[in-house]
PDB file of C-alpha atoms in Angstrom:
ATOM      1  CA  UNK Z   1      37.660  39.351 -15.158  1.00 51.00           C
ATOM      2  CA  UNK Z   2      35.728  42.526 -14.335  1.00 52.00           C
ATOM      3  CA  UNK Z   3      33.440  42.877 -11.300  1.00 44.00           C
ATOM      4  CA  UNK Z   4      30.202  42.451 -13.277  1.00 40.00           C
ATOM      5  CA  UNK Z   5      31.377  39.198 -14.847  1.00 41.00           C
ATOM      6  CA  UNK Z   6      32.587  37.951 -11.467  1.00 37.00           C
ATOM      7  CA  UNK Z   7      29.179  38.634  -9.920  1.00 34.00           C
ATOM      8  CA  UNK Z   8      27.420  36.804 -12.773  1.00 36.00           C
ATOM      9  CA  UNK Z   9      29.832  33.875 -12.468  1.00 35.00           C
ATOM     10  CA  UNK Z  10      29.362  33.581  -8.697  1.00 35.00           C
ATOM     11  CA  UNK Z  11      25.563  33.831  -8.982  1.00 36.00           C
ATOM     12  CA  UNK Z  12      25.542  31.149 -11.673  1.00 38.00           C
ATOM     13  CA  UNK Z  13      27.726  28.880  -9.565  1.00 36.00           C
ATOM     14  CA  UNK Z  14      25.507  29.307  -6.494  1.00 36.00           C
ATOM     15  CA  UNK Z  15      22.405  28.553  -8.579  1.00 41.00           C
ATOM     16  CA  UNK Z  16      24.013  25.398  -9.989  1.00 38.00           C
ATOM     17  CA  UNK Z  17      25.091  24.204  -6.544  1.00 42.00           C
ATOM     18  CA  UNK Z  18      21.584  24.862  -5.196  1.00 50.00           C
ATOM     19  CA  UNK Z  19      19.998  22.853  -8.035  1.00 52.00           C
ATOM     20  CA  UNK Z  20      22.372  19.940  -7.468  1.00 55.00           C
ATOM     21  CA  UNK Z  21      21.600  20.069  -3.747  1.00 73.00           C
ATOM     22  CA  UNK Z  22      17.850  19.811  -4.380  1.00 83.00           C
ATOM     23  CA  UNK Z  23      18.221  16.799  -6.688  1.00 92.00           C
ATOM     24  CA  UNK Z  24      20.613  15.240  -4.190  1.00 93.00           C
ATOM     25  CA  UNK Z  25      17.993  15.798  -1.489  1.00 95.00           C
ATOM     26  CA  UNK Z  26      15.556  13.652  -3.458  1.00 96.00           C
ATOM     27  CA  UNK Z  27      18.175  10.956  -4.016  1.00 95.00           C
ATOM     28  CA  UNK Z  28      19.054  11.020  -0.318  1.00 95.00           C
ATOM     29  CA  UNK Z  29      15.372  10.500   0.486  1.00 97.00           C
ATOM     30  CA  UNK Z  30      15.398   7.494  -1.853  1.00 98.00           C
ATOM     31  CA  UNK Z  31      18.439   5.948  -0.150  1.00 98.00           C
ATOM     32  CA  UNK Z  32      17.240   5.107   3.325  1.00 97.00           C
ATOM     33  CA  UNK Z  33      16.021   2.441   5.730  1.00 98.00           C
ATOM     34  CA  UNK Z  34      12.948   3.378   7.732  1.00 98.00           C
ATOM     35  CA  UNK Z  35      10.341   2.289  10.247  1.00 98.00           C
ATOM     36  CA  UNK Z  36       6.845   3.756  10.571  1.00 98.00           C
ATOM     37  CA  UNK Z  37       3.939   3.540  12.923  1.00 98.00           C
ATOM     38  CA  UNK Z  38       0.794   3.048  10.825  1.00 98.00           C
ATOM     39  CA  UNK Z  39      -2.960   2.846  11.182  1.00 98.00           C
ATOM     40  CA  UNK Z  40      -5.155   1.417   8.429  1.00 98.00           C
ATOM     41  CA  UNK Z  41      -8.858   2.045   8.035  1.00 98.00           C
ATOM     42  CA  UNK Z  42     -10.533  -1.120   6.762  1.00 98.00           C
ATOM     43  CA  UNK Z  43     -13.636  -0.578   4.611  1.00 98.00           C
ATOM     44  CA  UNK Z  44     -14.916  -3.998   3.488  1.00 98.00           C
ATOM     45  CA  UNK Z  45     -18.320  -4.850   2.012  1.00 98.00           C
ATOM     46  CA  UNK Z  46     -19.542  -8.353   1.117  1.00 97.00           C
ATOM     47  CA  UNK Z  47     -22.420  -8.737  -1.366  1.00 96.00           C
ATOM     48  CA  UNK Z  48     -24.305 -11.984  -1.926  1.00 94.00           C
ATOM     49  CA  UNK Z  49     -25.755 -13.004  -5.300  1.00 93.00           C
ATOM     50  CA  UNK Z  50     -28.743 -14.909  -3.865  1.00 92.00           C
ATOM     51  CA  UNK Z  51     -27.789 -18.358  -5.080  1.00 93.00           C
ATOM     52  CA  UNK Z  52     -29.941 -21.218  -3.698  1.00 91.00           C
ATOM     53  CA  UNK Z  53     -32.510 -18.702  -2.469  1.00 88.00           C
ATOM     54  CA  UNK Z  54     -30.236 -16.987   0.046  1.00 88.00           C
ATOM     55  CA  UNK Z  55     -30.204 -13.305   0.992  1.00 84.00           C
ATOM     56  CA  UNK Z  56     -29.523 -10.929  -1.926  1.00 90.00           C
ATOM     57  CA  UNK Z  57     -27.487  -7.735  -1.567  1.00 92.00           C
ATOM     58  CA  UNK Z  58     -25.185  -6.428   1.152  1.00 94.00           C
ATOM     59  CA  UNK Z  59     -24.452  -9.328   3.474  1.00 93.00           C
ATOM     60  CA  UNK Z  60     -21.927  -7.822   5.892  1.00 96.00           C
ATOM     61  CA  UNK Z  61     -19.313  -5.110   6.364  1.00 98.00           C
ATOM     62  CA  UNK Z  62     -16.093  -4.703   8.354  1.00 98.00           C
ATOM     63  CA  UNK Z  63     -14.953  -1.187   9.233  1.00 98.00           C
ATOM     64  CA  UNK Z  64     -12.455   0.394  11.584  1.00 98.00           C
ATOM     65  CA  UNK Z  65      -8.906   1.594  12.232  1.00 98.00           C
ATOM     66  CA  UNK Z  66      -6.322  -1.145  12.784  1.00 98.00           C
ATOM     67  CA  UNK Z  67      -2.892  -0.097  14.181  1.00 98.00           C
ATOM     68  CA  UNK Z  68       0.443  -1.526  13.080  1.00 98.00           C
ATOM     69  CA  UNK Z  69       3.941  -0.869  11.828  1.00 98.00           C
ATOM     70  CA  UNK Z  70       5.908  -0.886   8.588  1.00 98.00           C
ATOM     71  CA  UNK Z  71       9.588  -1.275   7.719  1.00 98.00           C
ATOM     72  CA  UNK Z  72      11.032  -0.238   4.381  1.00 98.00           C
ATOM     73  CA  UNK Z  73      14.310   0.029   2.521  1.00 98.00           C
ATOM     74  CA  UNK Z  74      14.856   1.934  -0.712  1.00 98.00           C
ATOM     75  CA  UNK Z  75      17.888   2.511  -2.913  1.00 98.00           C
ATOM     76  CA  UNK Z  76      18.541   4.809  -5.888  1.00 98.00           C
ATOM     77  CA  UNK Z  77      21.915   4.104  -7.500  1.00 96.00           C
ATOM     78  CA  UNK Z  78      23.505   4.129 -10.963  1.00 94.00           C
ATOM     79  CA  UNK Z  79      23.485   0.370 -11.595  1.00 93.00           C
ATOM     80  CA  UNK Z  80      22.084  -0.287 -15.092  1.00 92.00           C
ATOM     81  CA  UNK Z  81      20.394   2.791 -16.552  1.00 92.00           C
ATOM     82  CA  UNK Z  82      21.204   5.515 -14.021  1.00 94.00           C
ATOM     83  CA  UNK Z  83      19.033   6.466 -11.048  1.00 97.00           C
ATOM     84  CA  UNK Z  84      17.905   2.848 -10.747  1.00 98.00           C
ATOM     85  CA  UNK Z  85      15.303   2.670  -7.978  1.00 98.00           C
ATOM     86  CA  UNK Z  86      14.560  -0.332  -5.757  1.00 98.00           C
ATOM     87  CA  UNK Z  87      12.204  -0.424  -2.757  1.00 98.00           C
ATOM     88  CA  UNK Z  88      11.057  -3.192  -0.402  1.00 98.00           C
ATOM     89  CA  UNK Z  89       8.324  -2.728   2.192  1.00 98.00           C
ATOM     90  CA  UNK Z  90       6.737  -4.938   4.848  1.00 98.00           C
ATOM     91  CA  UNK Z  91       3.806  -3.969   7.043  1.00 98.00           C
ATOM     92  CA  UNK Z  92       1.655  -5.625   9.676  1.00 98.00           C
ATOM     93  CA  UNK Z  93      -1.536  -4.391  11.345  1.00 98.00           C
ATOM     94  CA  UNK Z  94      -3.238  -6.116  14.254  1.00 98.00           C
ATOM     95  CA  UNK Z  95      -6.402  -4.993  16.037  1.00 98.00           C
ATOM     96  CA  UNK Z  96     -10.174  -5.088  15.666  1.00 98.00           C
ATOM     97  CA  UNK Z  97     -12.873  -4.075  13.216  1.00 98.00           C
ATOM     98  CA  UNK Z  98     -16.594  -3.476  13.673  1.00 98.00           C
ATOM     99  CA  UNK Z  99     -18.724  -6.121  11.958  1.00 97.00           C
ATOM    100  CA  UNK Z 100     -22.269  -5.433  10.780  1.00 97.00           C
ATOM    101  CA  UNK Z 101     -24.159  -8.140   8.912  1.00 92.00           C
ATOM    102  CA  UNK Z 102     -26.834 -10.767   8.541  1.00 82.00           C
ATOM    103  CA  UNK Z 103     -27.012 -14.483   7.821  1.00 73.00           C
ATOM    104  CA  UNK Z 104     -26.924 -16.036   4.355  1.00 68.00           C
ATOM    105  CA  UNK Z 105     -30.139 -17.885   5.189  1.00 69.00           C
ATOM    106  CA  UNK Z 106     -32.054 -14.708   5.953  1.00 69.00           C
ATOM    107  CA  UNK Z 107     -32.345 -11.697   8.185  1.00 73.00           C
ATOM    108  CA  UNK Z 108     -32.117  -7.939   7.810  1.00 82.00           C
ATOM    109  CA  UNK Z 109     -28.701  -6.369   7.278  1.00 87.00           C
ATOM    110  CA  UNK Z 110     -27.624  -5.025  10.650  1.00 87.00           C
ATOM    111  CA  UNK Z 111     -29.233  -7.813  12.663  1.00 86.00           C
ATOM    112  CA  UNK Z 112     -25.754  -9.047  13.612  1.00 90.00           C
ATOM    113  CA  UNK Z 113     -23.238  -6.625  15.156  1.00 94.00           C
ATOM    114  CA  UNK Z 114     -19.941  -7.566  16.786  1.00 95.00           C
ATOM    115  CA  UNK Z 115     -16.229  -6.780  17.031  1.00 96.00           C
ATOM    116  CA  UNK Z 116     -13.794  -9.016  15.130  1.00 97.00           C
ATOM    117  CA  UNK Z 117     -10.056  -9.557  15.296  1.00 98.00           C
ATOM    118  CA  UNK Z 118      -8.162  -8.370  12.218  1.00 98.00           C
ATOM    119  CA  UNK Z 119      -4.564  -8.954  11.148  1.00 98.00           C
ATOM    120  CA  UNK Z 120      -3.242  -7.463   7.900  1.00 98.00           C
ATOM    121  CA  UNK Z 121       0.135  -8.453   6.430  1.00 98.00           C
ATOM    122  CA  UNK Z 122       1.617  -6.922   3.277  1.00 98.00           C
ATOM    123  CA  UNK Z 123       4.843  -7.304   1.275  1.00 98.00           C
ATOM    124  CA  UNK Z 124       5.858  -5.309  -1.792  1.00 98.00           C
ATOM    125  CA  UNK Z 125       8.875  -4.983  -4.075  1.00 98.00           C
ATOM    126  CA  UNK Z 126       9.253  -2.050  -6.459  1.00 98.00           C
ATOM    127  CA  UNK Z 127      11.753  -1.404  -9.257  1.00 98.00           C
ATOM    128  CA  UNK Z 128      11.997   1.703 -11.437  1.00 98.00           C
ATOM    129  CA  UNK Z 129      14.178   4.407 -12.945  1.00 98.00           C
ATOM    130  CA  UNK Z 130      14.266   8.056 -11.951  1.00 98.00           C
ATOM    131  CA  UNK Z 131      14.296  10.955 -14.415  1.00 97.00           C
ATOM    132  CA  UNK Z 132      15.261  14.478 -13.375  1.00 96.00           C
ATOM    133  CA  UNK Z 133      12.443  16.739 -14.595  1.00 95.00           C
ATOM    134  CA  UNK Z 134      14.054  20.028 -13.576  1.00 94.00           C
ATOM    135  CA  UNK Z 135      16.319  21.409 -10.878  1.00 91.00           C
ATOM    136  CA  UNK Z 136      14.086  20.290  -8.021  1.00 96.00           C
ATOM    137  CA  UNK Z 137      11.863  17.490  -9.343  1.00 97.00           C
ATOM    138  CA  UNK Z 138      12.192  13.823 -10.233  1.00 98.00           C
ATOM    139  CA  UNK Z 139       9.767  11.418 -11.915  1.00 98.00           C
ATOM    140  CA  UNK Z 140      10.203   7.659 -11.387  1.00 98.00           C
ATOM    141  CA  UNK Z 141       8.018   5.135 -13.244  1.00 98.00           C
ATOM    142  CA  UNK Z 142       8.127   1.687 -11.621  1.00 98.00           C
ATOM    143  CA  UNK Z 143       6.930  -1.906 -11.667  1.00 98.00           C
ATOM    144  CA  UNK Z 144       5.661  -3.445  -8.434  1.00 98.00           C
ATOM    145  CA  UNK Z 145       4.872  -6.917  -7.168  1.00 98.00           C
ATOM    146  CA  UNK Z 146       3.324  -7.696  -3.813  1.00 98.00           C
ATOM    147  CA  UNK Z 147       1.257  -9.943  -1.562  1.00 98.00           C
ATOM    148  CA  UNK Z 148      -1.610  -9.190   0.813  1.00 98.00           C
ATOM    149  CA  UNK Z 149      -3.103 -11.285   3.630  1.00 98.00           C
ATOM    150  CA  UNK Z 150      -6.079 -10.553   5.878  1.00 98.00           C
ATOM    151  CA  UNK Z 151      -6.831 -12.835   8.833  1.00 98.00           C
ATOM    152  CA  UNK Z 152     -10.455 -12.035   9.545  1.00 98.00           C
ATOM    153  CA  UNK Z 153     -11.901 -13.010  12.934  1.00 96.00           C
ATOM    154  CA  UNK Z 154     -15.485 -13.538  11.779  1.00 94.00           C
ATOM    155  CA  UNK Z 155     -17.090 -16.879  12.834  1.00 90.00           C
ATOM    156  CA  UNK Z 156     -14.193 -19.261  13.538  1.00 92.00           C
ATOM    157  CA  UNK Z 157     -11.767 -17.377  11.335  1.00 96.00           C
ATOM    158  CA  UNK Z 158     -11.213 -16.698   7.644  1.00 97.00           C
ATOM    159  CA  UNK Z 159      -7.980 -15.865   5.802  1.00 98.00           C
ATOM    160  CA  UNK Z 160      -7.972 -13.930   2.526  1.00 98.00           C
ATOM    161  CA  UNK Z 161      -4.809 -13.803   0.416  1.00 98.00           C
ATOM    162  CA  UNK Z 162      -3.832 -12.418  -2.956  1.00 98.00           C
ATOM    163  CA  UNK Z 163      -0.773 -11.489  -4.968  1.00 98.00           C
ATOM    164  CA  UNK Z 164      -0.657  -8.495  -7.289  1.00 98.00           C
ATOM    165  CA  UNK Z 165       1.418  -6.805  -9.977  1.00 98.00           C
ATOM    166  CA  UNK Z 166       1.188  -3.276 -11.266  1.00 98.00           C
ATOM    167  CA  UNK Z 167       2.758  -0.299 -12.962  1.00 98.00           C
ATOM    168  CA  UNK Z 168       2.999   3.076 -11.284  1.00 98.00           C
ATOM    169  CA  UNK Z 169       4.859   6.331 -10.956  1.00 98.00           C
ATOM    170  CA  UNK Z 170       6.514   8.299  -8.166  1.00 98.00           C
ATOM    171  CA  UNK Z 171       6.706  12.097  -8.501  1.00 98.00           C
ATOM    172  CA  UNK Z 172       9.024  13.929  -6.087  1.00 98.00           C
ATOM    173  CA  UNK Z 173       9.624  17.622  -5.490  1.00 98.00           C
ATOM    174  CA  UNK Z 174      12.083  19.381  -3.191  1.00 97.00           C
ATOM    175  CA  UNK Z 175      10.745  22.914  -2.591  1.00 96.00           C
ATOM    176  CA  UNK Z 176      13.436  23.775  -0.052  1.00 95.00           C
ATOM    177  CA  UNK Z 177      16.564  22.270   1.519  1.00 94.00           C
ATOM    178  CA  UNK Z 178      15.928  19.123   3.607  1.00 96.00           C
ATOM    179  CA  UNK Z 179      12.304  18.666   2.452  1.00 97.00           C
ATOM    180  CA  UNK Z 180      11.011  16.197  -0.177  1.00 98.00           C
ATOM    181  CA  UNK Z 181       7.330  15.945  -1.115  1.00 98.00           C
ATOM    182  CA  UNK Z 182       6.150  12.812  -2.932  1.00 98.00           C
ATOM    183  CA  UNK Z 183       3.050  11.565  -4.743  1.00 98.00           C
ATOM    184  CA  UNK Z 184       2.628   8.054  -6.113  1.00 98.00           C
ATOM    185  CA  UNK Z 185      -0.039   6.136  -8.013  1.00 98.00           C
ATOM    186  CA  UNK Z 186      -0.361   2.544  -9.204  1.00 98.00           C
ATOM    187  CA  UNK Z 187      -2.784   0.532 -11.290  1.00 98.00           C
ATOM    188  CA  UNK Z 188      -2.454  -3.226 -11.164  1.00 98.00           C
ATOM    189  CA  UNK Z 189      -4.141  -6.592 -11.088  1.00 98.00           C
ATOM    190  CA  UNK Z 190      -4.612  -9.140  -8.325  1.00 98.00           C
ATOM    191  CA  UNK Z 191      -3.934 -12.815  -8.974  1.00 98.00           C
ATOM    192  CA  UNK Z 192      -3.982 -16.098  -7.023  1.00 98.00           C
ATOM    193  CA  UNK Z 193      -6.739 -14.724  -4.788  1.00 98.00           C
ATOM    194  CA  UNK Z 194      -7.840 -17.337  -2.238  1.00 98.00           C
ATOM    195  CA  UNK Z 195      -9.835 -17.826   0.942  1.00 98.00           C
ATOM    196  CA  UNK Z 196      -9.432 -20.364   3.733  1.00 98.00           C
ATOM    197  CA  UNK Z 197     -12.393 -20.732   6.117  1.00 97.00           C
ATOM    198  CA  UNK Z 198     -11.972 -22.456   9.494  1.00 96.00           C
ATOM    199  CA  UNK Z 199     -14.545 -24.555  11.362  1.00 92.00           C
ATOM    200  CA  UNK Z 200     -16.875 -27.486  10.640  1.00 89.00           C
ATOM    201  CA  UNK Z 201     -18.244 -25.722   7.552  1.00 86.00           C
ATOM    202  CA  UNK Z 202     -14.802 -24.599   6.464  1.00 93.00           C
ATOM    203  CA  UNK Z 203     -13.290 -24.832   3.009  1.00 96.00           C
ATOM    204  CA  UNK Z 204     -10.423 -23.442   0.938  1.00 97.00           C
ATOM    205  CA  UNK Z 205     -10.815 -22.136  -2.569  1.00 96.00           C
ATOM    206  CA  UNK Z 206     -10.023 -19.569  -5.195  1.00 98.00           C
ATOM    207  CA  UNK Z 207     -11.642 -16.153  -5.472  1.00 98.00           C
ATOM    208  CA  UNK Z 208     -12.069 -13.985  -8.530  1.00 97.00           C
ATOM    209  CA  UNK Z 209      -9.349 -11.427  -9.285  1.00 98.00           C
ATOM    210  CA  UNK Z 210      -9.757  -7.721 -10.034  1.00 98.00           C
ATOM    211  CA  UNK Z 211      -8.025  -4.484 -10.922  1.00 98.00           C
ATOM    212  CA  UNK Z 212      -6.180  -2.803  -8.063  1.00 98.00           C
ATOM    213  CA  UNK Z 213      -5.813   0.954  -7.603  1.00 98.00           C
ATOM    214  CA  UNK Z 214      -3.547   2.799  -5.199  1.00 98.00           C
ATOM    215  CA  UNK Z 215      -2.486   6.397  -4.574  1.00 98.00           C
ATOM    216  CA  UNK Z 216      -0.491   8.146  -1.881  1.00 98.00           C
ATOM    217  CA  UNK Z 217       1.113  11.354  -0.629  1.00 98.00           C
ATOM    218  CA  UNK Z 218       4.080  11.781   1.714  1.00 98.00           C
ATOM    219  CA  UNK Z 219       6.579  14.286   3.077  1.00 98.00           C
ATOM    220  CA  UNK Z 220      10.154  13.458   4.095  1.00 98.00           C
ATOM    221  CA  UNK Z 221      12.357  15.859   6.107  1.00 98.00           C
ATOM    222  CA  UNK Z 222      16.080  15.593   6.885  1.00 97.00           C
ATOM    223  CA  UNK Z 223      16.695  16.613  10.505  1.00 98.00           C
ATOM    224  CA  UNK Z 224      20.389  15.809   9.993  1.00 96.00           C
ATOM    225  CA  UNK Z 225      22.444  14.405   7.122  1.00 93.00           C
ATOM    226  CA  UNK Z 226      21.493  10.852   8.163  1.00 96.00           C
ATOM    227  CA  UNK Z 227      18.365  11.150  10.325  1.00 97.00           C
ATOM    228  CA  UNK Z 228      15.068  11.756   8.488  1.00 98.00           C
ATOM    229  CA  UNK Z 229      11.399  11.903   9.478  1.00 98.00           C
ATOM    230  CA  UNK Z 230       8.343  11.221   7.326  1.00 98.00           C
ATOM    231  CA  UNK Z 231       4.547  11.282   7.287  1.00 98.00           C
ATOM    232  CA  UNK Z 232       2.200   9.907   4.654  1.00 98.00           C
ATOM    233  CA  UNK Z 233      -1.236   8.729   3.605  1.00 98.00           C
ATOM    234  CA  UNK Z 234      -2.061   5.919   1.157  1.00 98.00           C
ATOM    235  CA  UNK Z 235      -5.298   4.595  -0.331  1.00 98.00           C
ATOM    236  CA  UNK Z 236      -5.911   1.281  -2.110  1.00 98.00           C
ATOM    237  CA  UNK Z 237      -8.969  -0.464  -3.580  1.00 98.00           C
ATOM    238  CA  UNK Z 238      -9.635  -3.901  -5.095  1.00 98.00           C
ATOM    239  CA  UNK Z 239     -12.257  -6.672  -5.158  1.00 98.00           C
ATOM    240  CA  UNK Z 240     -12.603 -10.388  -4.560  1.00 98.00           C
ATOM    241  CA  UNK Z 241     -14.927 -12.348  -6.829  1.00 98.00           C
ATOM    242  CA  UNK Z 242     -17.265 -15.006  -5.443  1.00 97.00           C
ATOM    243  CA  UNK Z 243     -15.925 -18.510  -4.898  1.00 97.00           C
ATOM    244  CA  UNK Z 244     -17.306 -21.739  -6.293  1.00 97.00           C
ATOM    245  CA  UNK Z 245     -19.860 -23.780  -4.324  1.00 96.00           C
ATOM    246  CA  UNK Z 246     -18.446 -26.226  -1.766  1.00 95.00           C
ATOM    247  CA  UNK Z 247     -20.540 -29.109  -0.336  1.00 93.00           C
ATOM    248  CA  UNK Z 248     -19.597 -29.237   3.360  1.00 91.00           C
ATOM    249  CA  UNK Z 249     -21.354 -30.954   6.267  1.00 85.00           C
ATOM    250  CA  UNK Z 250     -24.494 -31.834   4.349  1.00 87.00           C
ATOM    251  CA  UNK Z 251     -24.943 -28.325   3.003  1.00 90.00           C
ATOM    252  CA  UNK Z 252     -23.466 -26.039   0.337  1.00 93.00           C
ATOM    253  CA  UNK Z 253     -21.346 -23.003   1.195  1.00 93.00           C
ATOM    254  CA  UNK Z 254     -19.381 -20.361  -0.686  1.00 95.00           C
ATOM    255  CA  UNK Z 255     -17.686 -16.972  -0.336  1.00 96.00           C
ATOM    256  CA  UNK Z 256     -19.686 -14.051  -1.844  1.00 96.00           C
ATOM    257  CA  UNK Z 257     -18.342 -11.133  -3.888  1.00 97.00           C
ATOM    258  CA  UNK Z 258     -16.654  -8.351  -1.939  1.00 98.00           C
ATOM    259  CA  UNK Z 259     -14.854  -5.056  -2.319  1.00 98.00           C
ATOM    260  CA  UNK Z 260     -12.028  -3.832  -0.080  1.00 98.00           C
ATOM    261  CA  UNK Z 261     -10.690  -0.321   0.510  1.00 98.00           C
ATOM    262  CA  UNK Z 262      -7.811   0.621   2.788  1.00 98.00           C
ATOM    263  CA  UNK Z 263      -6.729   4.083   3.900  1.00 98.00           C
ATOM    264  CA  UNK Z 264      -3.393   4.063   5.746  1.00 98.00           C
ATOM    265  CA  UNK Z 265      -1.754   6.938   7.597  1.00 98.00           C
ATOM    266  CA  UNK Z 266       1.886   6.696   8.707  1.00 98.00           C
ATOM    267  CA  UNK Z 267       4.607   8.551  10.586  1.00 98.00           C
ATOM    268  CA  UNK Z 268       8.147   7.372  11.084  1.00 98.00           C
ATOM    269  CA  UNK Z 269      11.888   7.880  10.947  1.00 98.00           C
ATOM    270  CA  UNK Z 270      14.613   6.784   8.552  1.00 98.00           C
ATOM    271  CA  UNK Z 271      18.372   6.468   8.257  1.00 98.00           C
ATOM    272  CA  UNK Z 272      19.842   7.812   4.999  1.00 97.00           C
ATOM    273  CA  UNK Z 273      22.959   6.164   3.595  1.00 95.00           C
TER     274      UNK Z 273
END
């Protein structure tokens, strides 16, 4: 082999090794257990339809940052189709939101202002398959199922719950050794949406379901072969439809329509395996 051919061969080998390293970096990022500190901005608006002559329009809002934590575990292995991807995540936020509202029976919006307790609990399970796009990128379509619960401290307490399913995609890019940048998006549908209201005028009943939208960005960096750090931001949006009418305590009550938006920022560490 002459010198020119040797140089070409070595350069080609180095390039191949580098490409494999970048794809392996993405896979390493997808094979880890992690814990994150999180803070979620709650943006909730309740709108009444005016039934029985009650107030029409915006009835109340809940807004504010609620701190919490999340734990997650993800795996990408060659089980069935190659680069099979599985992720489980649990998160819990507990804090307060700022309530602004008015009464169903009348009053100007903003006539009632207070601080309410808020506890958010979420579970999700994701399954997909990764496809190598090029030497440093991977695209992973996935299916996801999850459950959301919000314990709202308004009045004597209300609990909103819903399940959801959706289809989404995870795009990952490794621009340099140790670093993986990710973007994900999901469109889904809520189901089994319910509310449970405490107190003498309390009731439990179903709420209308809606489409669910979510998108997020994150960065994951390997400080060592096993120890990784990450930051991210995620946004989600969905609605609850109004409940049926419930005769309680000599009167009629119900839960109005609402829309919910969450923006969550996170920072944490992970162990790659």
